[in-house]
Amino acid sequence: MPYGKPTQESALNRVVTLQSLRKMKAEGEKFVTVALYDAPMAAMAKKSGVQVLLVGDSLGMTVLGYDSTIPVTMEQMIYHVEAVKRGNDLSLIMGDMPFMTYATPEDAMKNAARIMQAGAHMVKLEGGEWLGETVKMLSDRGIPVCAHLGLTPQSVNKLGGFRVQGRESEQADIILNDAKILDQAGADLLVLECVPNSLAKDITAAVSMPTIGIGAGRDTDAQVLVINDILGLTEQPPKFSKNFLLESEDIPSSLQKFVEDVRNGIFPEDKHTFG
Ligand code: KIV
């Protein structure tokens, strides 16, 4: 029963830290991230061996019914970080900082502190070079940061929609340069969303921090999907996602299959990527 009950081997048996993720990158071992929002799913992720839980501001769309992540508030993020924390004491918990809560380094410090005090182990911010000073400030003060490049949903109005980024070489160079700047500034992880496979591969090789891809090909150090997509709850699922429930017998086995497929390099397939 390959995708039945989570196996002893895949269930987490120790606390996941940034150090363990760096070691996995160094050893070429893929790790798994899931964006989820509540205690039962967080508990299931622990049993399935999911290393990183992202309490994403995607909750604005997946849970709260907004048509973008822009309306999400600090209070909503804190409520969901606390819930996820109650469900899982081993995975590393990353809390998204909502739209405009890190527009200045001072705002970022004040609001990141609240996300950390709610139970997150690190915060995630969307943006490139302009965030260098903020990342350094947070990092110097003991707050680990995950950067987020490529399709950055909080900038959907500027980007003209949820579309692939970095197809033209000039734009790809800017994203690669942003990644290097944020790496130098002290970012600990980097989400790459909807970028061509080759760009994600180049960035992963160029930076010391582990990269987590979503619609970014197979060559990142980790993959992330949103729990709603894994369980087929999304009406119009994005090209990069996969409904794992279709080939599993229940919800725990779907999560387990996602973990196994990432670990074994089976997911993403070419059809989930932007060549
Ligand atoms: O908010 C979120 O869930 C995210 C992922 C899609 C990477 O940022």
Short mmCIF file of C-alpha atoms and ligand atoms in Angstrom, two decimals:
data_model
loop_
_atom_site.label_atom_id
_atom_site.label_comp_id
_atom_site.label_asym_id
_atom_site.label_seq_id
_atom_site.Cartn_x
_atom_site.Cartn_y
_atom_site.Cartn_z
CA MET A 1 0.00 0.00 0.00
CA PRO A 2 2.43 2.68 -1.21
CA TYR A 3 0.20 5.69 -0.51
CA GLY A 4 -1.86 4.42 2.41
CA LYS A 5 -1.22 5.48 5.97
CA PRO A 6 1.77 7.80 6.34
CA THR A 7 4.85 5.63 6.83
CA GLN A 8 7.11 5.78 9.86
CA GLU A 9 9.86 6.88 7.52
CA SER A 10 8.00 9.87 6.10
CA ALA A 11 6.40 11.13 9.35
CA LEU A 12 8.49 13.88 10.91
CA ASN A 13 10.33 12.65 13.96
CA ARG A 14 12.30 15.75 14.81
CA VAL A 15 11.96 19.52 14.71
CA VAL A 16 12.67 20.99 11.27
CA THR A 17 15.07 23.95 11.32
CA LEU A 18 16.63 26.19 8.72
CA GLN A 19 19.85 24.27 9.35
CA SER A 20 18.20 20.97 8.44
CA LEU A 21 16.80 22.51 5.24
CA ARG A 22 20.25 23.87 4.29
CA LYS A 23 21.70 20.41 4.86
CA MET A 24 19.06 18.91 2.59
CA LYS A 25 19.97 21.43 -0.13
CA ALA A 26 23.67 20.58 0.25
CA GLU A 27 22.90 16.87 -0.03
CA GLY A 28 20.53 17.29 -2.98
CA GLU A 29 17.55 15.98 -0.99
CA LYS A 30 14.22 17.62 -1.90
CA PHE A 31 12.00 18.98 0.86
CA VAL A 32 8.29 19.66 0.83
CA THR A 33 6.25 22.73 1.70
CA VAL A 34 2.46 22.97 1.87
CA ALA A 35 0.44 26.17 2.14
CA LEU A 36 -2.28 25.42 4.70
CA TYR A 37 -4.31 27.31 7.21
CA ASP A 38 -5.68 25.25 10.10
CA ALA A 39 -4.79 22.84 12.91
CA PRO A 40 -6.12 19.53 11.49
CA MET A 41 -4.28 19.98 8.18
CA ALA A 42 -1.13 21.02 10.04
CA ALA A 43 -1.34 17.85 12.13
CA MET A 44 -1.79 15.74 9.00
CA ALA A 45 1.23 17.42 7.42
CA LYS A 46 3.34 16.41 10.40
CA LYS A 47 2.25 12.78 9.99
CA SER A 48 3.06 12.96 6.27
CA GLY A 49 6.56 14.36 6.77
CA VAL A 50 5.97 17.86 5.36
CA GLN A 51 9.00 19.91 6.41
CA VAL A 52 7.66 23.45 5.94
CA LEU A 53 4.14 24.81 6.52
CA LEU A 54 3.37 28.08 4.79
CA VAL A 55 0.49 30.00 6.33
CA GLY A 56 0.07 31.85 3.07
CA ASP A 57 -1.93 34.99 2.44
CA SER A 58 -3.44 32.81 -0.30
CA LEU A 59 -5.94 32.15 2.50
CA GLY A 60 -7.66 35.32 1.30
CA MET A 61 -8.63 33.44 -1.87
CA THR A 62 -8.74 29.80 -0.70
CA VAL A 63 -10.56 30.27 2.61
CA LEU A 64 -12.06 33.76 2.74
CA GLY A 65 -13.41 34.07 -0.81
CA TYR A 66 -11.62 37.24 -1.96
CA ASP A 67 -10.43 37.46 -5.57
CA SER A 68 -6.87 38.36 -4.60
CA THR A 69 -4.59 38.34 -1.56
CA ILE A 70 -4.70 42.12 -1.21
CA PRO A 71 -7.55 42.37 1.37
CA VAL A 72 -5.84 40.00 3.85
CA THR A 73 -5.12 41.63 7.23
CA MET A 74 -2.57 41.09 9.99
CA GLU A 75 -5.34 39.88 12.30
CA GLN A 76 -6.39 37.19 9.81
CA MET A 77 -2.80 36.04 9.37
CA ILE A 78 -2.21 35.89 13.12
CA TYR A 79 -5.43 33.91 13.68
CA HIS A 80 -4.35 31.29 11.13
CA VAL A 81 -0.69 31.12 12.23
CA GLU A 82 -1.90 30.40 15.76
CA ALA A 83 -4.21 27.64 14.51
CA VAL A 84 -1.47 25.98 12.43
CA LYS A 85 0.95 26.20 15.35
CA ARG A 86 -1.53 24.35 17.60
CA GLY A 87 -1.67 21.48 15.12
CA ASN A 88 2.02 20.87 14.50
CA ASP A 89 5.07 21.13 16.77
CA LEU A 90 7.70 19.76 14.35
CA SER A 91 7.39 21.43 10.93
CA LEU A 92 8.92 24.83 10.31
CA ILE A 93 6.11 27.41 10.15
CA MET A 94 6.37 30.34 7.77
CA GLY A 95 3.89 33.21 8.05
CA ASP A 96 3.13 35.48 5.11
CA MET A 97 3.20 39.20 5.71
CA PRO A 98 0.10 40.79 4.17
CA PHE A 99 -0.04 43.50 1.52
CA MET A 100 1.53 46.81 2.63
CA THR A 101 2.55 45.58 6.09
CA TYR A 102 6.26 45.70 5.13
CA ALA A 103 6.30 48.75 2.87
CA THR A 104 9.01 50.30 5.06
CA PRO A 105 11.66 48.51 7.16
CA GLU A 106 10.04 49.92 10.32
CA ASP A 107 6.60 48.59 9.39
CA ALA A 108 8.21 45.27 8.52
CA MET A 109 9.88 44.95 11.92
CA LYS A 110 6.75 45.83 13.84
CA ASN A 111 4.50 43.47 11.87
CA ALA A 112 7.01 40.62 11.53
CA ALA A 113 7.34 40.62 15.32
CA ARG A 114 3.58 40.03 15.61
CA ILE A 115 3.66 37.10 13.16
CA MET A 116 6.58 35.55 15.07
CA GLN A 117 4.81 36.04 18.40
CA ALA A 118 1.78 34.23 16.97
CA GLY A 119 4.00 31.16 16.52
CA ALA A 120 5.75 31.43 13.15
CA HIS A 121 9.43 30.55 12.85
CA MET A 122 9.95 32.89 9.91
CA VAL A 123 8.13 35.43 7.75
CA LYS A 124 7.68 35.63 3.98
CA LEU A 125 7.82 38.85 1.95
CA GLU A 126 7.14 39.43 -1.76
CA GLY A 127 9.53 41.56 -3.76
CA GLY A 128 13.03 42.08 -5.11
CA GLU A 129 15.94 44.47 -4.69
CA TRP A 130 13.87 47.09 -2.83
CA LEU A 131 13.50 44.62 0.07
CA GLY A 132 17.25 44.21 0.59
CA GLU A 133 17.44 46.66 3.50
CA THR A 134 14.34 45.18 5.14
CA VAL A 135 15.64 41.62 4.85
CA LYS A 136 18.95 42.64 6.40
CA MET A 137 17.23 44.49 9.22
CA LEU A 138 14.94 41.55 10.08
CA SER A 139 17.70 39.00 9.72
CA ASP A 140 20.13 41.00 11.89
CA ARG A 141 17.45 41.14 14.58
CA GLY A 142 16.81 37.39 14.60
CA ILE A 143 13.81 37.09 12.29
CA PRO A 144 14.43 34.61 9.46
CA VAL A 145 13.02 35.68 6.10
CA CYS A 146 11.71 33.81 3.09
CA ALA A 147 11.81 35.98 -0.03
CA HIS A 148 9.30 35.50 -2.86
CA LEU A 149 10.11 36.31 -6.52
CA GLY A 150 8.55 35.70 -9.94
CA LEU A 151 4.77 35.93 -9.79
CA THR A 152 4.19 37.93 -6.61
CA PRO A 153 0.41 37.87 -6.11
CA GLN A 154 0.28 41.03 -3.97
CA SER A 155 1.46 42.91 -7.09
CA VAL A 156 -1.20 41.38 -9.35
CA ASN A 157 -2.47 44.82 -10.38
CA LYS A 158 0.99 45.95 -11.40
CA LEU A 159 1.76 42.65 -13.19
CA GLY A 160 -1.50 42.75 -15.14
CA GLY A 161 -2.76 39.39 -13.88
CA PHE A 162 -1.55 36.07 -12.49
CA ARG A 163 0.98 35.36 -15.24
CA VAL A 164 4.37 33.74 -15.74
CA GLN A 165 7.32 36.06 -15.02
CA GLY A 166 10.84 36.07 -16.45
CA ARG A 167 10.18 34.74 -19.94
CA GLU A 168 12.17 37.56 -21.59
CA SER A 169 15.89 37.54 -20.90
CA GLU A 170 15.93 41.12 -19.58
CA GLN A 171 13.25 40.29 -17.00
CA ALA A 172 14.94 36.99 -16.15
CA ASP A 173 18.21 38.86 -15.46
CA ILE A 174 16.39 41.21 -13.08
CA ILE A 175 14.86 38.30 -11.15
CA LEU A 176 18.22 36.50 -10.95
CA ASN A 177 19.87 39.70 -9.72
CA ASP A 178 17.09 40.26 -7.13
CA ALA A 179 17.64 36.72 -5.84
CA LYS A 180 21.37 37.34 -5.40
CA ILE A 181 20.76 40.64 -3.59
CA LEU A 182 18.25 39.07 -1.17
CA ASP A 183 20.58 36.11 -0.59
CA GLN A 184 23.39 38.54 0.28
CA ALA A 185 21.05 40.53 2.52
CA GLY A 186 20.48 37.42 4.63
CA ALA A 187 17.27 35.81 3.33
CA ASP A 188 17.05 32.16 4.42
CA LEU A 189 14.63 30.71 1.85
CA LEU A 190 13.29 31.82 -1.52
CA VAL A 191 9.92 31.00 -3.10
CA LEU A 192 10.00 31.11 -6.90
CA GLU A 193 6.51 31.26 -8.36
CA CYS A 194 5.63 30.81 -12.04
CA VAL A 195 9.00 31.29 -13.68
CA PRO A 196 10.55 29.29 -16.53
CA ASN A 197 12.35 26.10 -15.43
CA SER A 198 15.73 27.32 -16.69
CA LEU A 199 15.54 30.54 -14.66
CA ALA A 200 14.61 28.64 -11.47
CA LYS A 201 17.51 26.28 -12.11
CA ASP A 202 19.98 29.17 -12.57
CA ILE A 203 18.75 30.92 -9.42
CA THR A 204 18.94 27.72 -7.36
CA ALA A 205 22.56 27.28 -8.42
CA ALA A 206 23.43 30.94 -7.82
CA VAL A 207 22.15 31.41 -4.25
CA SER A 208 23.13 29.79 -0.97
CA MET A 209 19.57 29.75 0.44
CA PRO A 210 17.28 26.82 -0.49
CA THR A 211 14.69 27.59 -3.17
CA ILE A 212 11.06 26.45 -3.10
CA GLY A 213 9.31 26.27 -6.46
CA ILE A 214 5.67 26.55 -7.47
CA GLY A 215 5.31 26.45 -11.24
CA ALA A 216 9.11 26.71 -11.43
CA GLY A 217 10.15 23.27 -12.68
CA ARG A 218 11.90 20.36 -11.02
CA ASP A 219 15.28 21.95 -10.29
CA THR A 220 14.42 23.94 -7.18
CA ASP A 221 15.44 22.54 -3.77
CA ALA A 222 11.80 22.09 -2.72
CA GLN A 223 8.24 22.30 -4.01
CA VAL A 224 5.21 24.00 -2.54
CA LEU A 225 1.52 23.55 -3.36
CA VAL A 226 -1.60 24.96 -1.76
CA ILE A 227 -3.60 22.36 0.19
CA ASN A 228 -6.81 23.28 -1.68
CA ASP A 229 -5.11 22.39 -4.99
CA ILE A 230 -3.69 19.11 -3.62
CA LEU A 231 -7.21 18.12 -2.55
CA GLY A 232 -8.99 19.26 -5.71
CA LEU A 233 -10.94 22.05 -4.02
CA THR A 234 -10.04 24.72 -6.58
CA GLU A 235 -12.61 25.38 -9.28
CA GLN A 236 -10.10 26.49 -11.91
CA PRO A 237 -6.81 24.97 -10.76
CA PRO A 238 -3.58 26.58 -11.98
CA LYS A 239 -1.50 24.68 -14.56
CA PHE A 240 1.28 24.04 -12.01
CA SER A 241 -0.98 22.31 -9.48
CA LYS A 242 -2.16 18.72 -9.21
CA ASN A 243 -5.20 17.14 -7.59
CA PHE A 244 -3.57 14.26 -5.68
CA LEU A 245 -6.90 13.11 -4.23
CA LEU A 246 -7.83 11.73 -7.67
CA GLU A 247 -5.23 8.99 -7.33
CA SER A 248 -5.42 8.46 -3.58
CA GLU A 249 -7.95 6.83 -1.31
CA ASP A 250 -8.38 9.64 1.22
CA ILE A 251 -7.06 13.04 2.32
CA PRO A 252 -4.04 11.78 4.34
CA SER A 253 -2.93 9.59 1.43
CA SER A 254 -3.19 12.55 -1.00
CA LEU A 255 -0.81 14.59 1.12
CA GLN A 256 1.42 11.56 1.51
CA LYS A 257 1.51 11.09 -2.27
CA PHE A 258 2.48 14.72 -2.82
CA VAL A 259 5.35 14.29 -0.34
CA GLU A 260 6.55 11.06 -1.96
CA ASP A 261 6.28 12.40 -5.51
CA VAL A 262 8.31 15.51 -4.69
CA ARG A 263 10.90 13.50 -2.84
CA ASN A 264 11.25 11.06 -5.74
CA GLY A 265 11.32 13.75 -8.44
CA ILE A 266 8.01 12.57 -9.92
CA PHE A 267 6.23 15.87 -9.27
CA PRO A 268 6.17 18.30 -11.03
CA GLU A 269 5.78 16.69 -14.44
CA ASP A 270 6.52 18.72 -17.60
CA LYS A 271 2.84 19.62 -17.92
CA HIS A 272 3.01 21.45 -14.57
CA THR A 273 5.94 23.64 -15.60
CA PHE A 274 6.79 26.56 -17.87
CA GLY A 275 9.54 25.44 -20.23
O1 KIV B 1 0.30 32.58 -0.15
C1 KIV B 1 0.72 31.49 -0.58
O2 KIV B 1 0.13 30.42 -0.38
C2 KIV B 1 1.95 31.51 -1.36
C3 KIV B 1 2.32 30.27 -2.13
C4 KIV B 1 1.45 30.12 -3.31
C5 KIV B 1 3.75 30.22 -2.46
O3 KIV B 1 2.62 32.50 -1.40
#
